[in-house]
Amino acid sequence: MTTNIAGVISVVFFYIIILAVGIWAGKKKKTPGSDLEESEEVMLAGRNIGMFVGIFTMTATWVGGGYINGTAEALYNNGIVWCQAPVGYAMSLIIGGLFFANKMREEGYVTMLDPFQDLFGSRMGGLLFIPALCGEVFWSAAILAALGATVSVIIDMDNNTSIILSACIALFYTLFGGLYSVAYTDVIQLFCIFIGLWLCIPFSLTNSAVGSLALKDTDWIGTVEPSAVGQYMDYGLLLVLGGIPWQVYFQRVLSSKTAFRAQLLSYVAAFGCIIMAIPPMIIGAVAKATDLKFFFFVAWNETDFPGPLPLDADHTSLVLPMVLQYLTPAAVSFVGLGAVSAAVMSSSDSSILSAASMFARNIYKLIIRQNASEREIIWVMKFAIVFVGIMATAMALTVKSIYGLWYLSSDLVYVVLFPQLVCVVYFKKFCNTYGSLSAYVIGFLLRALGGEEIVGLPAVIKYPFYREETAEQLFPFRTLAMLMSLTTLLSVSRTSKWLFETGRIPPQMDIFHCVVNIPDDILKVQEPQEGEMSVLNAHLTKTYQSEMNGRVNPALTLSSDEAESDTPNNMPIPPPPYSAKPPSQNTTNF
């Protein structure tokens, strides 16, 4: 295999630009020793993301290498009606903005898992960290693997070399600048995607090997068979609702200056998702027209494509890079390759940072070492960035069914995390740890027992309309599992609360200490969040306290010394509403 030097130069050029922007953006962090040189500065860019950069980085939540490659592949295989990701992810951003962004940002959380741990306890939050981590890592590994295949098609570079190079660059600037670097490189990367793909479209459309795009000649619309309606709805709801409980989304929400801006960015990014899907859709239609032109004479014969014809499952995922390589001039295809490479890094750096943020705060800080200093958390986060990046790269190099693993983990995010997110945001009074754990187990089992053919997981439960010949579940079993998980969470929480409070189960059996057998409450003190607490004096701190029913509400408290100095003599100082222990003591909540 001979490496295309000109193609390598074009890729290196794009990478140098992205790396330079990432390093420059990292310098926007506060100087060492300042009040904001803390974990939030790295994780959330000091909650100071501007409108312009915010729009691009919020759009990049979903628009990446998997998005543009998958859109072209879906249209090529089954037509535009099965190309659900653009509309599905756009709707997830709209629903996330309407119902979740405002509430999460107003509470001043640092990660998506904070409300879970506040309500259900640190260890239950750690359990919920597993599907969130798997989703981020598998997604990053899948798109790195896709990049390796893409580069090998266009410039004949070794797969492993391109994967390792891309991962190292994304790791370096993410490690250097945190969310600042990720957000500012998103701007460059989205520009590269949009301009690079649109530049390739005129050349591919006018290539002599491309047939007519008229519907009578090329069915790029597609159809949904009546038997597949349930499956179609299942996939659609998975994208819409399952696209919300991701740290990569809430990291952008929580980095916004205000709750209103977080909502606004979600709405604008939804529009951006649709716009960014247009070029890969056109490219998918072009590939389909090329395939049909010489249907009886071996498609793509007028090009130099050496692969199997018609395209097999291993090659349909490469529809977009194949169009760039075989239907456009070399110089144009190199620009398109830069766009694809930029798209991949746009996704992988965000996922790596998101997973590392959750580990550093929700696992290390809140479970392992509650007394850890901010500097210690930052170092743990940096080590986590390196570890997650290495793990994703290793998977991209070795695991053959990465996409299958990501499909399965995405399903678990939908089935397990979405019901819990709804409850911690809207039904705090009706939930406790018993319900959360039960819902976790039920949702996981119903989804896993439904099988996943792509990773060789057999279907133990064959839901209605199961198709034996293809091992497909045509029934919307993912949505059923999600609804059962939600129902279980609420019903078990309600039942356990009633059993304990009526004395039918003795208090000492409340092993999770969230209903009646509750030790002295523990204050978990956090710094006030910029923009949300500006009406309060600077010495106020935001605290979360456990109530007798296991839920957690924010309370504003003054330190005793400051209260005595700032409270007028004729006004009594109210006692604290709950007894408290120093934050250094461990919680006994599960």
Short mmCIF file of N, CA, C and O in Angstrom, two decimals, residues 359-434:
data_model
loop_
_atom_site.label_atom_id
_atom_site.label_comp_id
_atom_site.label_asym_id
_atom_site.label_seq_id
_atom_site.Cartn_x
_atom_site.Cartn_y
_atom_site.Cartn_z
N PHE A 359 -16.07 11.24 36.17
CA PHE A 359 -15.26 10.42 37.08
C PHE A 359 -14.62 11.27 38.17
O PHE A 359 -14.66 10.92 39.35
N ALA A 360 -14.01 12.39 37.77
CA ALA A 360 -13.29 13.22 38.73
C ALA A 360 -14.21 13.75 39.82
O ALA A 360 -13.85 13.76 41.00
N ARG A 361 -15.40 14.19 39.43
CA ARG A 361 -16.30 14.80 40.42
C ARG A 361 -17.17 13.77 41.12
O ARG A 361 -17.20 13.69 42.35
N ASN A 362 -17.90 12.96 40.34
CA ASN A 362 -18.94 12.12 40.92
C ASN A 362 -18.42 10.80 41.50
O ASN A 362 -19.09 10.21 42.33
N ILE A 363 -17.27 10.35 41.04
CA ILE A 363 -16.70 9.12 41.60
C ILE A 363 -15.59 9.45 42.59
O ILE A 363 -15.65 9.08 43.76
N TYR A 364 -14.57 10.17 42.13
CA TYR A 364 -13.42 10.44 43.01
C TYR A 364 -13.80 11.40 44.13
O TYR A 364 -13.55 11.11 45.31
N LYS A 365 -14.38 12.53 43.79
CA LYS A 365 -14.66 13.56 44.79
C LYS A 365 -15.78 13.16 45.75
O LYS A 365 -15.67 13.33 46.97
N LEU A 366 -16.86 12.62 45.25
CA LEU A 366 -18.03 12.37 46.09
C LEU A 366 -18.09 10.98 46.68
O LEU A 366 -18.91 10.73 47.57
N ILE A 367 -17.25 10.06 46.22
CA ILE A 367 -17.27 8.71 46.77
C ILE A 367 -15.94 8.33 47.39
O ILE A 367 -15.87 7.88 48.54
N ILE A 368 -14.84 8.54 46.65
CA ILE A 368 -13.54 8.06 47.11
C ILE A 368 -12.90 9.01 48.11
O ILE A 368 -12.47 8.60 49.19
N ARG A 369 -12.80 10.32 47.75
CA ARG A 369 -12.14 11.29 48.62
C ARG A 369 -12.95 12.57 48.68
O ARG A 369 -12.78 13.47 47.85
N GLN A 370 -13.84 12.65 49.66
CA GLN A 370 -14.69 13.82 49.77
C GLN A 370 -13.92 15.05 50.22
O GLN A 370 -14.37 16.18 50.03
N ASN A 371 -12.75 14.86 50.81
CA ASN A 371 -11.94 15.99 51.26
C ASN A 371 -10.93 16.45 50.21
O ASN A 371 -10.07 17.28 50.50
N ALA A 372 -11.01 15.91 49.01
CA ALA A 372 -10.03 16.24 47.97
C ALA A 372 -10.08 17.73 47.65
O ALA A 372 -11.14 18.33 47.54
N SER A 373 -8.90 18.31 47.50
CA SER A 373 -8.80 19.73 47.13
C SER A 373 -9.12 19.91 45.66
O SER A 373 -9.14 18.94 44.88
N GLU A 374 -9.35 21.17 45.27
CA GLU A 374 -9.65 21.46 43.88
C GLU A 374 -8.47 21.09 42.98
O GLU A 374 -8.65 20.58 41.88
N ARG A 375 -7.27 21.37 43.44
CA ARG A 375 -6.08 21.03 42.65
C ARG A 375 -5.99 19.52 42.45
O ARG A 375 -5.64 19.04 41.37
N GLU A 376 -6.32 18.77 43.50
CA GLU A 376 -6.28 17.31 43.40
C GLU A 376 -7.31 16.81 42.39
O GLU A 376 -7.04 15.91 41.60
N ILE A 377 -8.50 17.41 42.42
CA ILE A 377 -9.55 17.01 41.47
C ILE A 377 -9.12 17.27 40.04
O ILE A 377 -9.36 16.47 39.12
N ILE A 378 -8.46 18.42 39.83
CA ILE A 378 -7.99 18.75 38.48
C ILE A 378 -6.99 17.72 37.99
O ILE A 378 -7.04 17.27 36.83
N TRP A 379 -6.07 17.31 38.85
CA TRP A 379 -5.08 16.32 38.45
C TRP A 379 -5.74 14.96 38.19
O TRP A 379 -5.37 14.25 37.24
N VAL A 380 -6.70 14.60 39.02
CA VAL A 380 -7.42 13.35 38.78
C VAL A 380 -8.16 13.41 37.44
O VAL A 380 -8.17 12.44 36.67
N MET A 381 -8.74 14.56 37.15
CA MET A 381 -9.44 14.73 35.88
C MET A 381 -8.49 14.59 34.70
O MET A 381 -8.83 13.97 33.68
N LYS A 382 -7.29 15.16 34.82
CA LYS A 382 -6.32 15.05 33.73
C LYS A 382 -5.89 13.61 33.52
O LYS A 382 -5.76 13.14 32.38
N PHE A 383 -5.67 12.88 34.61
CA PHE A 383 -5.35 11.47 34.48
C PHE A 383 -6.52 10.71 33.85
O PHE A 383 -6.31 9.79 33.04
N ALA A 384 -7.73 11.09 34.23
CA ALA A 384 -8.91 10.43 33.67
C ALA A 384 -9.03 10.71 32.17
O ALA A 384 -9.44 9.83 31.40
N ILE A 385 -8.70 11.93 31.74
CA ILE A 385 -8.73 12.26 30.31
C ILE A 385 -7.78 11.35 29.55
O ILE A 385 -8.13 10.79 28.49
N VAL A 386 -6.57 11.18 30.07
CA VAL A 386 -5.60 10.32 29.42
C VAL A 386 -6.09 8.87 29.40
O VAL A 386 -6.02 8.18 28.37
N PHE A 387 -6.59 8.41 30.55
CA PHE A 387 -7.04 7.01 30.64
C PHE A 387 -8.21 6.74 29.70
O PHE A 387 -8.21 5.73 28.97
N VAL A 388 -9.21 7.61 29.71
CA VAL A 388 -10.37 7.42 28.83
C VAL A 388 -9.94 7.48 27.37
O VAL A 388 -10.41 6.69 26.53
N GLY A 389 -9.04 8.42 27.03
CA GLY A 389 -8.56 8.50 25.66
C GLY A 389 -7.82 7.25 25.23
O GLY A 389 -8.02 6.75 24.11
N ILE A 390 -6.98 6.71 26.11
CA ILE A 390 -6.26 5.48 25.79
C ILE A 390 -7.24 4.32 25.62
O ILE A 390 -7.10 3.49 24.72
N MET A 391 -8.23 4.25 26.52
CA MET A 391 -9.20 3.17 26.46
C MET A 391 -10.00 3.23 25.15
O MET A 391 -10.20 2.21 24.48
N ALA A 392 -10.45 4.44 24.75
CA ALA A 392 -11.20 4.59 23.51
C ALA A 392 -10.33 4.24 22.30
O ALA A 392 -10.79 3.58 21.36
N THR A 393 -9.07 4.66 22.33
CA THR A 393 -8.16 4.37 21.22
C THR A 393 -7.89 2.88 21.12
O THR A 393 -7.88 2.30 20.01
N ALA A 394 -7.66 2.24 22.26
CA ALA A 394 -7.41 0.80 22.26
C ALA A 394 -8.61 0.03 21.72
O ALA A 394 -8.46 -0.93 20.94
N MET A 395 -9.80 0.45 22.09
CA MET A 395 -11.00 -0.20 21.57
C MET A 395 -11.12 0.01 20.07
O MET A 395 -11.48 -0.91 19.33
N ALA A 396 -10.82 1.22 19.60
CA ALA A 396 -10.89 1.51 18.17
C ALA A 396 -9.91 0.65 17.37
O ALA A 396 -10.17 0.29 16.22
N LEU A 397 -8.78 0.29 18.00
CA LEU A 397 -7.76 -0.49 17.32
C LEU A 397 -8.03 -1.99 17.35
O LEU A 397 -7.57 -2.72 16.47
N THR A 398 -8.76 -2.46 18.35
CA THR A 398 -8.86 -3.91 18.56
C THR A 398 -10.27 -4.48 18.47
O THR A 398 -10.45 -5.59 17.97
N VAL A 399 -11.26 -3.76 18.94
CA VAL A 399 -12.61 -4.33 19.00
C VAL A 399 -13.30 -4.20 17.66
O VAL A 399 -13.33 -3.12 17.05
N LYS A 400 -13.86 -5.29 17.17
CA LYS A 400 -14.47 -5.30 15.84
C LYS A 400 -15.91 -4.78 15.85
O LYS A 400 -16.40 -4.27 14.84
N SER A 401 -16.60 -4.93 16.96
CA SER A 401 -18.02 -4.56 17.00
C SER A 401 -18.24 -3.32 17.86
O SER A 401 -19.12 -3.29 18.72
N ILE A 402 -17.43 -2.28 17.64
CA ILE A 402 -17.55 -1.06 18.45
C ILE A 402 -18.92 -0.42 18.27
O ILE A 402 -19.57 0.00 19.22
N TYR A 403 -19.38 -0.35 17.02
CA TYR A 403 -20.68 0.25 16.78
C TYR A 403 -21.78 -0.52 17.50
O TYR A 403 -22.73 0.06 18.02
N GLY A 404 -21.64 -1.85 17.53
CA GLY A 404 -22.62 -2.64 18.26
C GLY A 404 -22.61 -2.33 19.74
O GLY A 404 -23.66 -2.22 20.38
N LEU A 405 -21.41 -2.18 20.31
CA LEU A 405 -21.32 -1.80 21.72
C LEU A 405 -21.92 -0.43 21.96
O LEU A 405 -22.59 -0.20 22.97
N TRP A 406 -21.68 0.50 21.04
CA TRP A 406 -22.24 1.83 21.21
C TRP A 406 -23.77 1.80 21.10
O TRP A 406 -24.46 2.47 21.86
N TYR A 407 -24.31 1.02 20.16
CA TYR A 407 -25.76 0.88 20.06
C TYR A 407 -26.34 0.40 21.38
O TYR A 407 -27.34 0.92 21.87
N LEU A 408 -25.70 -0.63 21.94
CA LEU A 408 -26.19 -1.21 23.19
C LEU A 408 -26.09 -0.20 24.33
O LEU A 408 -27.03 -0.05 25.13
N SER A 409 -24.97 0.51 24.43
CA SER A 409 -24.81 1.49 25.51
C SER A 409 -25.76 2.66 25.33
O SER A 409 -26.28 3.22 26.31
N SER A 410 -26.03 3.05 24.09
CA SER A 410 -27.00 4.13 23.83
C SER A 410 -28.39 3.70 24.27
O SER A 410 -29.15 4.50 24.82
N ASP A 411 -28.70 2.44 24.02
CA ASP A 411 -29.98 1.92 24.49
C ASP A 411 -30.08 1.98 26.01
O ASP A 411 -31.13 2.32 26.57
N LEU A 412 -28.98 1.66 26.69
CA LEU A 412 -28.99 1.70 28.15
C LEU A 412 -29.13 3.12 28.67
O LEU A 412 -29.76 3.35 29.70
N VAL A 413 -28.55 4.08 27.97
CA VAL A 413 -28.74 5.48 28.34
C VAL A 413 -30.22 5.84 28.26
O VAL A 413 -30.77 6.51 29.14
N TYR A 414 -30.88 5.39 27.22
CA TYR A 414 -32.31 5.66 27.02
C TYR A 414 -33.15 4.92 28.06
O TYR A 414 -34.04 5.51 28.70
N VAL A 415 -32.87 3.64 28.23
CA VAL A 415 -33.71 2.80 29.09
C VAL A 415 -33.46 3.05 30.57
O VAL A 415 -34.40 3.08 31.37
N VAL A 416 -32.20 3.26 30.97
CA VAL A 416 -31.85 3.38 32.38
C VAL A 416 -31.77 4.83 32.84
O VAL A 416 -32.37 5.21 33.86
N LEU A 417 -31.05 5.67 32.10
CA LEU A 417 -30.79 7.03 32.58
C LEU A 417 -31.94 7.99 32.35
O LEU A 417 -32.20 8.87 33.19
N PHE A 418 -32.63 7.88 31.21
CA PHE A 418 -33.69 8.86 30.94
C PHE A 418 -34.80 8.83 31.99
O PHE A 418 -35.21 9.90 32.48
N PRO A 419 -35.34 7.67 32.39
CA PRO A 419 -36.37 7.68 33.44
C PRO A 419 -35.85 8.29 34.75
O PRO A 419 -36.59 9.01 35.43
N GLN A 420 -34.62 8.01 35.09
CA GLN A 420 -34.06 8.54 36.34
C GLN A 420 -33.88 10.05 36.25
O GLN A 420 -34.10 10.77 37.23
N LEU A 421 -33.49 10.55 35.07
CA LEU A 421 -33.34 11.99 34.89
C LEU A 421 -34.68 12.69 35.03
O LEU A 421 -34.78 13.75 35.68
N VAL A 422 -35.72 12.13 34.44
CA VAL A 422 -37.07 12.71 34.56
C VAL A 422 -37.47 12.80 36.03
O VAL A 422 -38.00 13.82 36.49
N CYS A 423 -37.17 11.75 36.78
CA CYS A 423 -37.60 11.72 38.19
C CYS A 423 -36.81 12.70 39.06
O CYS A 423 -37.39 13.37 39.92
N VAL A 424 -35.49 12.80 38.86
CA VAL A 424 -34.72 13.70 39.71
C VAL A 424 -34.99 15.16 39.39
O VAL A 424 -34.74 16.04 40.21
N VAL A 425 -35.52 15.42 38.20
CA VAL A 425 -35.83 16.80 37.83
C VAL A 425 -37.26 17.17 38.20
O VAL A 425 -37.52 18.28 38.68
N TYR A 426 -38.21 16.25 38.02
CA TYR A 426 -39.62 16.59 38.17
C TYR A 426 -40.34 15.87 39.31
O TYR A 426 -41.42 16.32 39.73
N PHE A 427 -39.82 14.76 39.80
CA PHE A 427 -40.56 13.99 40.81
C PHE A 427 -39.70 13.67 42.03
O PHE A 427 -39.72 12.55 42.55
N LYS A 428 -38.97 14.66 42.51
CA LYS A 428 -38.08 14.42 43.64
C LYS A 428 -38.82 13.92 44.88
O LYS A 428 -38.32 13.07 45.62
N LYS A 429 -40.03 14.44 45.11
CA LYS A 429 -40.78 14.08 46.31
C LYS A 429 -41.25 12.62 46.29
O LYS A 429 -41.62 12.09 47.32
N PHE A 430 -41.25 12.02 45.12
CA PHE A 430 -41.84 10.69 44.99
C PHE A 430 -40.79 9.61 44.72
O PHE A 430 -41.16 8.50 44.35
N CYS A 431 -39.51 9.93 44.88
CA CYS A 431 -38.46 8.97 44.54
C CYS A 431 -37.51 8.76 45.71
O CYS A 431 -37.29 9.66 46.51
N ASN A 432 -36.95 7.57 45.76
CA ASN A 432 -35.87 7.29 46.72
C ASN A 432 -34.93 6.25 46.12
O ASN A 432 -35.12 5.80 44.99
N THR A 433 -33.93 5.87 46.88
CA THR A 433 -32.88 4.99 46.38
C THR A 433 -33.40 3.61 46.04
O THR A 433 -32.92 2.97 45.10
N TYR A 434 -34.39 3.11 46.79
CA TYR A 434 -34.93 1.79 46.51
C TYR A 434 -35.57 1.75 45.12
O TYR A 434 -35.38 0.80 44.35
#
